[in-house]
JSON list of C-alpha atoms in Angstrom, two decimals:
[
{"chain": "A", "resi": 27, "resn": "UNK", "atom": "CA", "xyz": [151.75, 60.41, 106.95]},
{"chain": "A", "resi": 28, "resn": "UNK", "atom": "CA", "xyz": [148.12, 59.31, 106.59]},
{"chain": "A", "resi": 29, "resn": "UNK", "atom": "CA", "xyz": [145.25, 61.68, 105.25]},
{"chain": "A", "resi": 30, "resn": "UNK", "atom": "CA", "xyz": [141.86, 62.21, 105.91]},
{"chain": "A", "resi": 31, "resn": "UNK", "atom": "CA", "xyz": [138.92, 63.65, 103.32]},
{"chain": "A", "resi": 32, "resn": "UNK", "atom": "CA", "xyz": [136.81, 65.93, 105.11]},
{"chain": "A", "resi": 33, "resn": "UNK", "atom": "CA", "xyz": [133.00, 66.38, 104.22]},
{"chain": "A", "resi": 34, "resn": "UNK", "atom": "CA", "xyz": [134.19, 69.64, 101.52]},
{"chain": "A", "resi": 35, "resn": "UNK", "atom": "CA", "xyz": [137.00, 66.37, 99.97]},
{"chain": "A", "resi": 36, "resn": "UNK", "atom": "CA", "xyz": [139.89, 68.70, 101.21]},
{"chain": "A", "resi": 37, "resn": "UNK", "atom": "CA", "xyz": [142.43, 66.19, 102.09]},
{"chain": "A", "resi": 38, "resn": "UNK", "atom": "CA", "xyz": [143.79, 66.65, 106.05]},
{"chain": "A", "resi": 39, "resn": "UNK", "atom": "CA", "xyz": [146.95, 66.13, 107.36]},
{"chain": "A", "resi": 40, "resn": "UNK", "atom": "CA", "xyz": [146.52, 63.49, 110.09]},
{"chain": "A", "resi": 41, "resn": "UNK", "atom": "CA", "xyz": [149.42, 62.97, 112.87]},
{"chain": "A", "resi": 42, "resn": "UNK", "atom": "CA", "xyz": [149.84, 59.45, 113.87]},
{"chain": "A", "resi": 43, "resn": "UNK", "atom": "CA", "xyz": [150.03, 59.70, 117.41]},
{"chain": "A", "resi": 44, "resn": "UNK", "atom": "CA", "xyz": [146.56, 61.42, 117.28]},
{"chain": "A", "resi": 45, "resn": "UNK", "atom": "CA", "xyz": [143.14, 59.42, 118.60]},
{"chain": "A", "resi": 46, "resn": "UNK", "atom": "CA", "xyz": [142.05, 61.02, 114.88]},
{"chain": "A", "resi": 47, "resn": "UNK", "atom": "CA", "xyz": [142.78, 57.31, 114.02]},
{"chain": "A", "resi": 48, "resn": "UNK", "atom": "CA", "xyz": [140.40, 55.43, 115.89]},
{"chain": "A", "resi": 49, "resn": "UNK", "atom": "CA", "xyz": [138.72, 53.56, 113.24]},
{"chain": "A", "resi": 50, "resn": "UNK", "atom": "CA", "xyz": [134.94, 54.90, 112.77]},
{"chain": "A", "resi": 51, "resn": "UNK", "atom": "CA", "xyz": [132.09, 52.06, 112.91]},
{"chain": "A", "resi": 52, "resn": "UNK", "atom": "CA", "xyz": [130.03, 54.11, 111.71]},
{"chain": "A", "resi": 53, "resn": "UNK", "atom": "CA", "xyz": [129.09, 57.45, 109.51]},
{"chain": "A", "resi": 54, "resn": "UNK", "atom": "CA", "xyz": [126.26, 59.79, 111.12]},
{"chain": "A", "resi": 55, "resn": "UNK", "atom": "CA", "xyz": [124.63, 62.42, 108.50]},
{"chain": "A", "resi": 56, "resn": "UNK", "atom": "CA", "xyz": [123.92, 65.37, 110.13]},
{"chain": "A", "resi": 57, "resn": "UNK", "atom": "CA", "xyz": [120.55, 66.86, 110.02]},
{"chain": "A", "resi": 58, "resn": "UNK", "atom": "CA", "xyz": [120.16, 68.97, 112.98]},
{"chain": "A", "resi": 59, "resn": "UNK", "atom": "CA", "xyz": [123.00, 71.96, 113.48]},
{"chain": "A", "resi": 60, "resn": "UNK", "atom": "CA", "xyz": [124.46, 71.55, 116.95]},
{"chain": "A", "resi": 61, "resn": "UNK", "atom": "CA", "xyz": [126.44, 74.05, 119.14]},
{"chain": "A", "resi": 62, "resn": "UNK", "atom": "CA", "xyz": [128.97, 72.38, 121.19]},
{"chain": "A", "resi": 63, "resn": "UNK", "atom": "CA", "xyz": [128.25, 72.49, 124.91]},
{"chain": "A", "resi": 64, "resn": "UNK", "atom": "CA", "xyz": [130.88, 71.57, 126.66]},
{"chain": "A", "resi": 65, "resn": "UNK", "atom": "CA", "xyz": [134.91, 71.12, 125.97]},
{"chain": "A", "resi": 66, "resn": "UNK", "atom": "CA", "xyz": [134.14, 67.36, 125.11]},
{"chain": "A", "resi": 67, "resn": "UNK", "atom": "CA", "xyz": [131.56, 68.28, 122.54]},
{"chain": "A", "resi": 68, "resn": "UNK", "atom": "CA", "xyz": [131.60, 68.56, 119.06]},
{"chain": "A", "resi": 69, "resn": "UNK", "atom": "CA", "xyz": [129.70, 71.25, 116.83]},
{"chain": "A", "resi": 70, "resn": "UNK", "atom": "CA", "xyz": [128.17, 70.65, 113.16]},
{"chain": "A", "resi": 71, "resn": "UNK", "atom": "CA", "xyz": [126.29, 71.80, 110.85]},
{"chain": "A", "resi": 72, "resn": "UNK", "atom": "CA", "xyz": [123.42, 70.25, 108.74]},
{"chain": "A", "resi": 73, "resn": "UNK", "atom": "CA", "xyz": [124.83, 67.97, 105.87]},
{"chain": "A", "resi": 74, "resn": "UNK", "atom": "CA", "xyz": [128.02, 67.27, 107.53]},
{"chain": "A", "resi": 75, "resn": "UNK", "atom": "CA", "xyz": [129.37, 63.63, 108.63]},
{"chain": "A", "resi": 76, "resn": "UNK", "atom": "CA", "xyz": [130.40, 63.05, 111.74]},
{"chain": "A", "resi": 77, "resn": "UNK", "atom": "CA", "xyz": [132.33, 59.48, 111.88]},
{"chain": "A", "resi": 78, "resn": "UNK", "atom": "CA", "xyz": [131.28, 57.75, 114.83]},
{"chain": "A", "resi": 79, "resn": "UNK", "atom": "CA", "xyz": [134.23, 55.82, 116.44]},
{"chain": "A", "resi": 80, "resn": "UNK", "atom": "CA", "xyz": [131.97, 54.53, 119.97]},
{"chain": "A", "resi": 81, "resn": "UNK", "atom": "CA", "xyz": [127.96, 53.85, 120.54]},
{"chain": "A", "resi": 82, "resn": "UNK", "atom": "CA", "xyz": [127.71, 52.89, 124.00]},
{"chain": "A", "resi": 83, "resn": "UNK", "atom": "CA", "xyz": [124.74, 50.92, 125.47]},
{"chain": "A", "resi": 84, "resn": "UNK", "atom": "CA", "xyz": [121.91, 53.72, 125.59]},
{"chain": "A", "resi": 85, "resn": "UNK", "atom": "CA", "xyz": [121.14, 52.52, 129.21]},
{"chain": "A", "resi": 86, "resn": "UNK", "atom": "CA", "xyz": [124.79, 53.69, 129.96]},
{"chain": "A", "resi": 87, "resn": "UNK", "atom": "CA", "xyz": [124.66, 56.92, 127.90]},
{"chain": "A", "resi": 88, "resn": "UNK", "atom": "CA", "xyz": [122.54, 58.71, 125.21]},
{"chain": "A", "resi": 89, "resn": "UNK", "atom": "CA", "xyz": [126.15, 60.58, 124.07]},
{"chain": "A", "resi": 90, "resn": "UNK", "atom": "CA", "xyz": [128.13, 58.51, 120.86]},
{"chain": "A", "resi": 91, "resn": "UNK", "atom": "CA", "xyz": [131.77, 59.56, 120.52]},
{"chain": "A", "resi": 92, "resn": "UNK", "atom": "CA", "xyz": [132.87, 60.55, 117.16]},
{"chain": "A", "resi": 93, "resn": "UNK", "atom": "CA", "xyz": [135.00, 62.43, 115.43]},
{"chain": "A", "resi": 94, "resn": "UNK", "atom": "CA", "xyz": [134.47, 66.06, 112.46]},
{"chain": "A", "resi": 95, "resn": "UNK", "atom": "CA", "xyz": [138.14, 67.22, 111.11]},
{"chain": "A", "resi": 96, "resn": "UNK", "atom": "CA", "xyz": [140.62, 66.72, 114.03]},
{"chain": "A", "resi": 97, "resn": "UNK", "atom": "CA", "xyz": [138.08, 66.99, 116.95]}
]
């Protein structure tokens, strides 16, 4: 099984099959607290990190993907 640390260090349980294991290209700091919106949105609070696994073209999109625990 593989393991992720979230932003408190607990260690998560993470299932294999899951898109969890998208490698991130980048780590985003949270500094704004956000309410997700939508079913395909995430929601975080300030000092979190949120490991961004996509950063599309801004002309295509102003959304990054990215993942907090096991959303």
């Amino acid at each position: 099984s593989l393991f992720q640390i979230d932003n408190k260090g607990n260690h998560l349980l993470v299932h294999e099959e899951s898109s969890i294991n998208v490698p991130a290209i980048a780590a985003a700091h949270v500094i704004k607290r956000y309410i997700a919106q939508a079913a395909d949105e995430l929601s975080f609070e300030v000092g979190d990190i949120v490991s961004v696994i996509d950063m599309p073209p801004k002309e295509l999109t102003s959304w990054w993907r990215g993942k907090h625990g096991f959303q």
